[in-house]
Amino acid sequence: MDINRIITLDEFIIRQQNEFAGATGELTGLLRDIGVAAKIVNREVNRAGLVNILGIEGTENQSGDVVQKLDLYANEKLIECLKNSGECCAIASEEIENFIELPGIHDKPAKYVVLFDPLDGSSNIDVNVSVGTIFSIFRRKSDFTGPSNIGDFLQTGLEQVAAGYVIYGTSTILVYTTGHGVNGFTLDPSIGEFCLSHRNIQIPKRGQYYSVNQGYYLKFDLEMRRYIDHCSDLNLGLRYIGSMVSDVHRILFQGGIFLYPSTRKYPNGKLRLLYECNPMAFIVEQAGGKAINNHLNRILEIDPKELHQRSTIAIGSPDMVDEMKAFVERYSAVTS
Ligand code: AHM
Ligand code: MG
């Protein structure tokens, strides 16, 4: 086979499916439909400067953040594509208070639920900085013949069957895992296809950057301040975009650590466990990295209690996350 041949996302997903005996193609269909939604959202993100859908919508989402118009558009498109897919029985979105049941197609019971953050980092939209879409897929736990329930969504991150993100950056890249490594696909706008561009992504053990909103330094706990001082002592560079997808994407390729610790405003962290932390943790772990919270618990093992639960997070290169863990252990022992 010609190794330079273009492999599209659709072809790659189908090939992966063929490697698993008993795979029915349902997850394949679902991933493909998310790919379609990503293309539609991408088109709109790119056109955003041209049409009047920019700007703050004026409402607040479930978590109290200001919602911008493009978030709502991305939210609608994802729901639409997942509805048409017929493989998803219910969805939960960072932009919606409760989960939504989706009607089945031809009375076929759907096995999966999908959770997503339709447009993460939305405060960046107005200034033309990269944003992203994050998704997480679970097999439903409830009886396939009845309606889905909250228990289908409140599963630990370990139970994710797939997770991914799309970064709308200088190019648009979709990165996903089904628990067998991580692969990245770059959208070729000339043919309208995501093409395999980053095979079996491995995160470096360490990196030259740390990523945290250092403006909140004085609001962080002592152990976190000490760790940040340590990063600075090591002459690590600080990179913080304010768009988790973009910050973690860089770390996935170049190594480093991303932190969103507790602050006075967000004592449990700002980021959402189900829409942001779990899917990113699954991807990063699959690439050889680590993800823990401030209590040093593995993100993927946290038992969620509610849909919009927040979590602190330290995610990235394995050696750097271990080092952060050691700082927290040392300095919290000093204060306790
Ligand atoms: P959003 O989902 O409302 O866009 O918020 C999540 C974003 C993350 O992408 C980013 O890492 C973080 O919020 C930035 O928050 P802050 O401005 O407090 O540093
Ligand atoms: Mg978000």
GROMACS .gro file of C-alpha atoms and ligand atoms in nm:
model
  356
    1MET     CA    1   0.000   0.000   0.000
    2ASP     CA    2   0.120   0.349  -0.081
    3ILE     CA    3   0.196   0.502   0.258
    4ASN     CA    4   0.147   0.852   0.118
    5ARG     CA    5  -0.207   0.776   0.021
    6ILE     CA    6  -0.463   1.001   0.191
    7ILE     CA    7  -0.670   0.823   0.455
    8THR     CA    8  -0.992   1.004   0.535
    9LEU     CA    9  -1.155   1.002   0.877
   10ASP     CA   10  -1.442   0.789   0.746
   11GLU     CA   11  -1.207   0.531   0.599
   12PHE     CA   12  -0.997   0.520   0.914
   13ILE     CA   13  -1.298   0.471   1.140
   14ILE     CA   14  -1.430   0.189   0.923
   15ARG     CA   15  -1.087   0.020   0.914
   16GLN     CA   16  -1.066   0.039   1.293
   17GLN     CA   17  -1.411  -0.111   1.320
   18ASN     CA   18  -1.307  -0.404   1.101
   19GLU     CA   19  -1.026  -0.483   1.345
   20PHE     CA   20  -1.274  -0.557   1.623
   21ALA     CA   21  -1.470  -0.876   1.602
   22GLY     CA   22  -1.831  -0.815   1.693
   23ALA     CA   23  -1.823  -0.442   1.615
   24THR     CA   24  -2.158  -0.350   1.471
   25GLY     CA   25  -2.073  -0.019   1.309
   26GLU     CA   26  -2.294   0.185   1.540
   27LEU     CA   27  -2.006   0.368   1.705
   28THR     CA   28  -1.852   0.410   1.362
   29GLY     CA   29  -2.168   0.583   1.241
   30LEU     CA   30  -2.176   0.804   1.546
   31LEU     CA   31  -1.815   0.918   1.506
   32ARG     CA   32  -1.873   0.991   1.141
   33ASP     CA   33  -2.173   1.206   1.224
   34ILE     CA   34  -1.973   1.400   1.480
   35GLY     CA   35  -1.717   1.454   1.202
   36VAL     CA   36  -1.994   1.598   0.984
   37ALA     CA   37  -2.110   1.829   1.264
   38ALA     CA   38  -1.749   1.942   1.311
   39LYS     CA   39  -1.729   2.042   0.945
   40ILE     CA   40  -2.048   2.245   0.970
   41VAL     CA   41  -1.935   2.420   1.289
   42ASN     CA   42  -1.596   2.481   1.129
   43ARG     CA   43  -1.757   2.653   0.833
   44GLU     CA   44  -1.949   2.881   1.065
   45VAL     CA   45  -1.651   2.954   1.292
   46ASN     CA   46  -1.455   3.056   0.983
   47ARG     CA   47  -1.735   3.274   0.853
   48ALA     CA   48  -1.812   3.425   1.191
   49GLY     CA   49  -1.640   3.751   1.113
   50LEU     CA   50  -1.851   3.792   0.802
   51VAL     CA   51  -2.197   3.733   0.931
   52ASN     CA   52  -2.389   3.874   1.217
   53ILE     CA   53  -2.369   3.582   1.453
   54LEU     CA   54  -2.080   3.708   1.657
   55GLY     CA   55  -2.110   3.857   2.000
   56ILE     CA   56  -2.260   3.782   2.334
   57GLU     CA   57  -2.606   3.638   2.321
   58GLY     CA   58  -2.678   3.787   2.661
   59THR     CA   59  -2.800   3.473   2.830
   60GLU     CA   60  -2.610   3.265   3.081
   61ASN     CA   61  -2.555   2.892   3.052
   62GLN     CA   62  -2.620   2.635   3.324
   63SER     CA   63  -2.281   2.700   3.478
   64GLY     CA   64  -2.335   3.077   3.494
   65ASP     CA   65  -2.104   3.165   3.202
   66VAL     CA   66  -2.207   3.412   2.935
   67VAL     CA   67  -2.322   3.234   2.622
   68GLN     CA   68  -2.217   3.361   2.283
   69LYS     CA   69  -2.414   3.313   1.965
   70LEU     CA   70  -2.176   3.077   1.798
   71ASP     CA   71  -2.200   2.845   2.100
   72LEU     CA   72  -2.571   2.813   2.040
   73TYR     CA   73  -2.520   2.750   1.671
   74ALA     CA   74  -2.262   2.477   1.739
   75ASN     CA   75  -2.491   2.329   2.001
   76GLU     CA   76  -2.783   2.312   1.756
   77LYS     CA   77  -2.574   2.159   1.477
   78LEU     CA   78  -2.434   1.888   1.700
   79ILE     CA   79  -2.779   1.796   1.825
   80GLU     CA   80  -2.912   1.791   1.469
   81CYS     CA   81  -2.635   1.562   1.342
   82LEU     CA   82  -2.667   1.328   1.639
   83LYS     CA   83  -3.043   1.315   1.592
   84ASN     CA   84  -2.998   1.215   1.229
   85SER     CA   85  -2.737   0.955   1.317
   86GLY     CA   86  -2.990   0.731   1.493
   87GLU     CA   87  -2.710   0.578   1.704
   88CYS     CA   88  -2.747   0.815   1.998
   89CYS     CA   89  -3.044   0.791   2.234
   90ALA     CA   90  -2.973   1.103   2.439
   91ILE     CA   91  -2.731   1.393   2.462
   92ALA     CA   92  -2.607   1.629   2.730
   93SER     CA   93  -2.446   1.960   2.648
   94GLU     CA   94  -2.258   2.216   2.852
   95GLU     CA   95  -2.505   2.471   2.715
   96ILE     CA   96  -2.821   2.288   2.829
   97GLU     CA   97  -2.945   2.233   3.182
   98ASN     CA   98  -3.083   1.879   3.144
   99PHE     CA   99  -3.004   1.597   2.909
  100ILE     CA  100  -3.222   1.559   2.599
  101GLU     CA  101  -3.376   1.238   2.478
  102LEU     CA  102  -3.343   1.189   2.100
  103PRO     CA  103  -3.610   1.012   1.899
  104GLY     CA  104  -3.500   0.675   1.757
  105ILE     CA  105  -3.498   0.608   1.384
  106HIS     CA  106  -3.716   0.323   1.251
  107ASP     CA  107  -3.777   0.213   1.611
  108LYS     CA  108  -3.418   0.095   1.631
  109PRO     CA  109  -3.295   0.127   1.991
  110ALA     CA  110  -2.978   0.338   2.012
  111LYS     CA  111  -2.698   0.225   2.242
  112TYR     CA  112  -2.500   0.541   2.304
  113VAL     CA  113  -2.524   0.872   2.484
  114VAL     CA  114  -2.305   1.167   2.385
  115LEU     CA  115  -2.193   1.459   2.601
  116PHE     CA  116  -2.031   1.765   2.451
  117ASP     CA  117  -1.905   2.115   2.497
  118PRO     CA  118  -2.009   2.257   2.161
  119LEU     CA  119  -1.766   2.549   2.158
  120ASP     CA  120  -1.509   2.556   2.431
  121GLY     CA  121  -1.314   2.875   2.498
  122SER     CA  122  -1.594   3.089   2.361
  123SER     CA  123  -1.459   3.409   2.516
  124ASN     CA  124  -1.197   3.385   2.238
  125ILE     CA  125  -1.440   3.393   1.947
  126ASP     CA  126  -1.470   3.768   1.912
  127VAL     CA  127  -1.094   3.810   1.886
  128ASN     CA  128  -1.028   3.537   1.632
  129VAL     CA  129  -0.844   3.301   1.868
  130SER     CA  130  -0.879   2.922   1.844
  131VAL     CA  131  -1.179   2.753   1.999
  132GLY     CA  132  -1.281   2.388   2.002
  133THR     CA  133  -1.554   2.129   2.032
  134ILE     CA  134  -1.515   1.847   2.286
  135PHE     CA  135  -1.717   1.523   2.293
  136SER     CA  136  -1.745   1.213   2.507
  137ILE     CA  137  -1.938   0.894   2.425
  138PHE     CA  138  -2.075   0.633   2.666
  139ARG     CA  139  -2.270   0.314   2.617
  140ARG     CA  140  -2.607   0.365   2.784
  141LYS     CA  141  -2.661   0.167   3.101
  142SER     CA  142  -3.041   0.177   3.111
  143ASP     CA  143  -3.262  -0.072   2.933
  144PHE     CA  144  -3.243  -0.009   2.557
  145THR     CA  145  -3.616  -0.038   2.516
  146GLY     CA  146  -3.712   0.239   2.761
  147PRO     CA  147  -3.615   0.605   2.793
  148SER     CA  148  -3.259   0.688   2.896
  149ASN     CA  149  -3.195   0.828   3.242
  150ILE     CA  150  -2.940   1.039   3.427
  151GLY     CA  151  -2.742   0.726   3.519
  152ASP     CA  152  -2.649   0.688   3.152
  153PHE     CA  153  -2.455   1.014   3.183
  154LEU     CA  154  -2.318   0.990   3.536
  155GLN     CA  155  -2.058   0.726   3.459
  156THR     CA  156  -1.689   0.754   3.541
  157GLY     CA  157  -1.456   0.866   3.264
  158LEU     CA  158  -1.312   0.514   3.255
  159GLU     CA  159  -1.635   0.399   3.097
  160GLN     CA  160  -1.606   0.630   2.796
  161VAL     CA  161  -1.606   0.432   2.473
  162ALA     CA  162  -1.473   0.723   2.273
  163ALA     CA  163  -1.378   1.086   2.321
  164GLY     CA  164  -1.237   1.358   2.104
  165TYR     CA  165  -1.203   1.723   2.027
  166VAL     CA  166  -1.195   1.947   1.726
  167ILE     CA  167  -0.968   2.251   1.729
  168TYR     CA  168  -1.066   2.534   1.497
  169GLY     CA  169  -0.718   2.680   1.466
  170THR     CA  170  -0.484   2.776   1.186
  171SER     CA  171  -0.609   2.449   1.047
  172THR     CA  172  -0.901   2.247   1.177
  173ILE     CA  173  -0.794   1.923   1.341
  174LEU     CA  174  -1.007   1.645   1.488
  175VAL     CA  175  -0.835   1.426   1.748
  176TYR     CA  176  -1.008   1.122   1.894
  177THR     CA  177  -0.960   0.795   2.076
  178THR     CA  178  -1.169   0.484   2.119
  179GLY     CA  179  -0.926   0.351   2.379
  180HIS     CA  180  -0.678   0.217   2.124
  181GLY     CA  181  -0.441   0.511   2.091
  182VAL     CA  182  -0.500   0.863   1.970
  183ASN     CA  183  -0.511   0.981   1.611
  184GLY     CA  184  -0.547   1.325   1.457
  185PHE     CA  185  -0.710   1.431   1.129
  186THR     CA  186  -0.663   1.764   0.957
  187LEU     CA  187  -0.948   1.910   0.755
  188ASP     CA  188  -0.848   1.964   0.395
  189PRO     CA  189  -1.087   2.242   0.294
  190SER     CA  190  -1.027   2.180  -0.076
  191ILE     CA  191  -1.187   1.836  -0.058
  192GLY     CA  192  -1.393   1.888   0.259
  193GLU     CA  193  -1.247   1.580   0.430
  194PHE     CA  194  -1.064   1.519   0.756
  195CYS     CA  195  -0.743   1.339   0.652
  196LEU     CA  196  -0.522   1.133   0.882
  197SER     CA  197  -0.232   1.361   0.971
  198HIS     CA  198  -0.116   1.253   1.320
  199ARG     CA  199  -0.101   0.879   1.371
  200ASN     CA  200  -0.072   0.725   1.718
  201ILE     CA  201   0.001   1.049   1.903
  202GLN     CA  202   0.240   1.013   2.199
  203ILE     CA  203   0.272   1.294   2.449
  204PRO     CA  204   0.635   1.380   2.545
  205LYS     CA  205   0.728   1.280   2.901
  206ARG     CA  206   0.813   1.643   2.981
  207GLY     CA  207   0.776   1.974   2.801
  208GLN     CA  208   0.904   2.328   2.808
  209TYR     CA  209   0.574   2.495   2.890
  210TYR     CA  210   0.325   2.520   3.171
  211SER     CA  211  -0.023   2.652   3.116
  212VAL     CA  212  -0.229   2.818   3.388
  213ASN     CA  213  -0.414   3.145   3.438
  214GLN     CA  214  -0.134   3.303   3.637
  215GLY     CA  215  -0.350   3.610   3.696
  216TYR     CA  216  -0.519   3.406   3.971
  217TYR     CA  217  -0.185   3.318   4.137
  218LEU     CA  218  -0.272   3.476   4.469
  219LYS     CA  219  -0.605   3.294   4.475
  220PHE     CA  220  -0.441   2.951   4.445
  221ASP     CA  221  -0.360   2.724   4.739
  222LEU     CA  222  -0.006   2.731   4.876
  223GLU     CA  223   0.096   2.399   4.719
  224MET     CA  224  -0.017   2.514   4.376
  225ARG     CA  225   0.171   2.843   4.414
  226ARG     CA  226   0.481   2.650   4.510
  227TYR     CA  227   0.450   2.428   4.206
  228ILE     CA  228   0.404   2.729   3.977
  229ASP     CA  229   0.714   2.891   4.136
  230HIS     CA  230   0.898   2.567   4.062
  231CYS     CA  231   0.795   2.581   3.694
  232SER     CA  232   0.927   2.933   3.681
  233ASP     CA  233   1.253   2.826   3.856
  234LEU     CA  234   1.296   2.564   3.586
  235ASN     CA  235   1.269   2.844   3.328
  236LEU     CA  236   0.965   2.684   3.173
  237GLY     CA  237   0.772   2.912   2.941
  238LEU     CA  238   0.417   3.013   3.030
  239ARG     CA  239   0.158   2.961   2.757
  240TYR     CA  240  -0.209   3.024   2.828
  241ILE     CA  241  -0.465   3.075   2.555
  242GLY     CA  242  -0.775   3.054   2.774
  243SER     CA  243  -0.915   2.785   2.549
  244MET     CA  244  -0.858   2.444   2.704
  245VAL     CA  245  -0.871   2.261   2.372
  246SER     CA  246  -0.594   2.478   2.230
  247ASP     CA  247  -0.380   2.465   2.544
  248VAL     CA  248  -0.410   2.087   2.576
  249HIS     CA  249  -0.360   2.037   2.202
  250ARG     CA  250  -0.023   2.210   2.223
  251ILE     CA  251   0.074   2.002   2.526
  252LEU     CA  252  -0.027   1.679   2.353
  253PHE     CA  253   0.231   1.747   2.083
  254GLN     CA  254   0.503   1.945   2.262
  255GLY     CA  255   0.465   1.825   2.620
  256GLY     CA  256   0.387   2.038   2.923
  257ILE     CA  257   0.122   2.069   3.189
  258PHE     CA  258  -0.215   2.245   3.196
  259LEU     CA  259  -0.359   2.346   3.533
  260TYR     CA  260  -0.697   2.476   3.638
  261PRO     CA  261  -0.676   2.466   4.019
  262SER     CA  262  -0.930   2.585   4.269
  263THR     CA  263  -0.966   2.960   4.309
  264ARG     CA  264  -1.181   3.166   4.542
  265LYS     CA  265  -1.438   3.211   4.267
  266TYR     CA  266  -1.430   2.844   4.164
  267PRO     CA  267  -1.337   2.640   4.474
  268ASN     CA  268  -1.401   2.314   4.284
  269GLY     CA  269  -1.226   2.436   3.969
  270LYS     CA  270  -1.395   2.598   3.672
  271LEU     CA  271  -1.391   2.323   3.413
  272ARG     CA  272  -1.670   2.073   3.379
  273LEU     CA  273  -1.590   1.712   3.463
  274LEU     CA  274  -1.821   1.553   3.206
  275TYR     CA  275  -1.783   1.793   2.913
  276GLU     CA  276  -1.419   1.896   2.941
  277CYS     CA  277  -1.206   1.709   3.196
  278ASN     CA  278  -1.313   1.348   3.125
  279PRO     CA  279  -1.281   1.352   2.747
  280MET     CA  280  -0.950   1.541   2.756
  281ALA     CA  281  -0.820   1.306   3.028
  282PHE     CA  282  -0.913   1.000   2.820
  283ILE     CA  283  -0.728   1.138   2.518
  284VAL     CA  284  -0.422   1.247   2.713
  285GLU     CA  285  -0.398   0.915   2.902
  286GLN     CA  286  -0.432   0.724   2.577
  287ALA     CA  287  -0.138   0.926   2.446
  288GLY     CA  288   0.070   0.830   2.753
  289GLY     CA  289  -0.006   1.133   2.969
  290LYS     CA  290  -0.182   1.179   3.304
  291ALA     CA  291  -0.472   1.378   3.446
  292ILE     CA  292  -0.555   1.430   3.813
  293ASN     CA  293  -0.749   1.676   4.027
  294ASN     CA  294  -0.623   1.887   4.321
  295HIS     CA  295  -0.700   1.602   4.557
  296LEU     CA  296  -0.463   1.389   4.348
  297ASN     CA  297  -0.741   1.162   4.228
  298ARG     CA  298  -0.726   1.035   3.873
  299ILE     CA  299  -0.984   1.235   3.674
  300LEU     CA  300  -1.114   0.924   3.497
  301GLU     CA  301  -1.199   0.757   3.828
  302ILE     CA  302  -1.411   1.039   3.970
  303ASP     CA  303  -1.769   0.932   4.030
  304PRO     CA  304  -1.986   1.214   3.892
  305LYS     CA  305  -2.283   1.325   4.096
  306GLU     CA  306  -2.436   1.578   3.858
  307LEU     CA  307  -2.428   1.672   3.490
  308HIS     CA  308  -2.260   2.010   3.530
  309GLN     CA  309  -2.016   1.913   3.805
  310ARG     CA  310  -1.690   2.106   3.802
  311SER     CA  311  -1.345   1.971   3.870
  312THR     CA  312  -0.996   2.100   3.926
  313ILE     CA  313  -0.745   1.952   3.684
  314ALA     CA  314  -0.374   1.902   3.620
  315ILE     CA  315  -0.325   1.734   3.285
  316GLY     CA  316  -0.036   1.668   3.050
  317SER     CA  317   0.308   1.509   3.037
  318PRO     CA  318   0.332   1.219   3.281
  319ASP     CA  319   0.654   1.328   3.456
  320MET     CA  320   0.524   1.680   3.507
  321VAL     CA  321   0.192   1.566   3.651
  322ASP     CA  322   0.386   1.336   3.888
  323GLU     CA  323   0.602   1.626   3.994
  324MET     CA  324   0.300   1.844   4.061
  325LYS     CA  325   0.157   1.561   4.269
  326ALA     CA  326   0.475   1.550   4.474
  327PHE     CA  327   0.450   1.927   4.541
  328VAL     CA  328   0.091   1.901   4.653
  329GLU     CA  329   0.180   1.611   4.883
  330ARG     CA  330   0.476   1.795   5.031
  331TYR     CA  331   0.318   2.138   5.083
  332SER     CA  332  -0.024   2.026   5.196
  333ALA     CA  333   0.156   1.819   5.461
  334VAL     CA  334   0.329   2.142   5.571
  335THR     CA  335   0.003   2.334   5.608
  336SER     CA  336  -0.206   2.057   5.766
  337AHM     P1  337  -1.615   2.779   2.836
  337AHM     O1  338  -1.653   2.634   2.817
  337AHM     O2  339  -1.727   2.860   2.893
  337AHM     O3  340  -1.557   2.837   2.713
  337AHM     O4  341  -1.504   2.785   2.954
  337AHM     C1  342  -1.399   2.696   2.954
  337AHM     C2  343  -1.272   2.769   2.924
  337AHM     C3  344  -1.157   2.678   2.895
  337AHM     O5  345  -1.145   2.651   2.759
  337AHM     C4  346  -1.039   2.756   2.946
  337AHM     O6  347  -0.932   2.674   2.978
  337AHM     C5  348  -1.095   2.827   3.064
  337AHM     O7  349  -1.234   2.840   3.041
  337AHM     C6  350  -1.038   2.964   3.083
  337AHM     O8  351  -1.087   3.019   3.200
  337AHM     P2  352  -1.020   3.149   3.266
  337AHM     O9  353  -1.054   3.262   3.178
  337AHM    O10  354  -1.082   3.157   3.402
  337AHM    O11  355  -0.873   3.124   3.274
  338MG      MG  356  -1.613   2.472   2.789
   0.00000   0.00000   0.00000
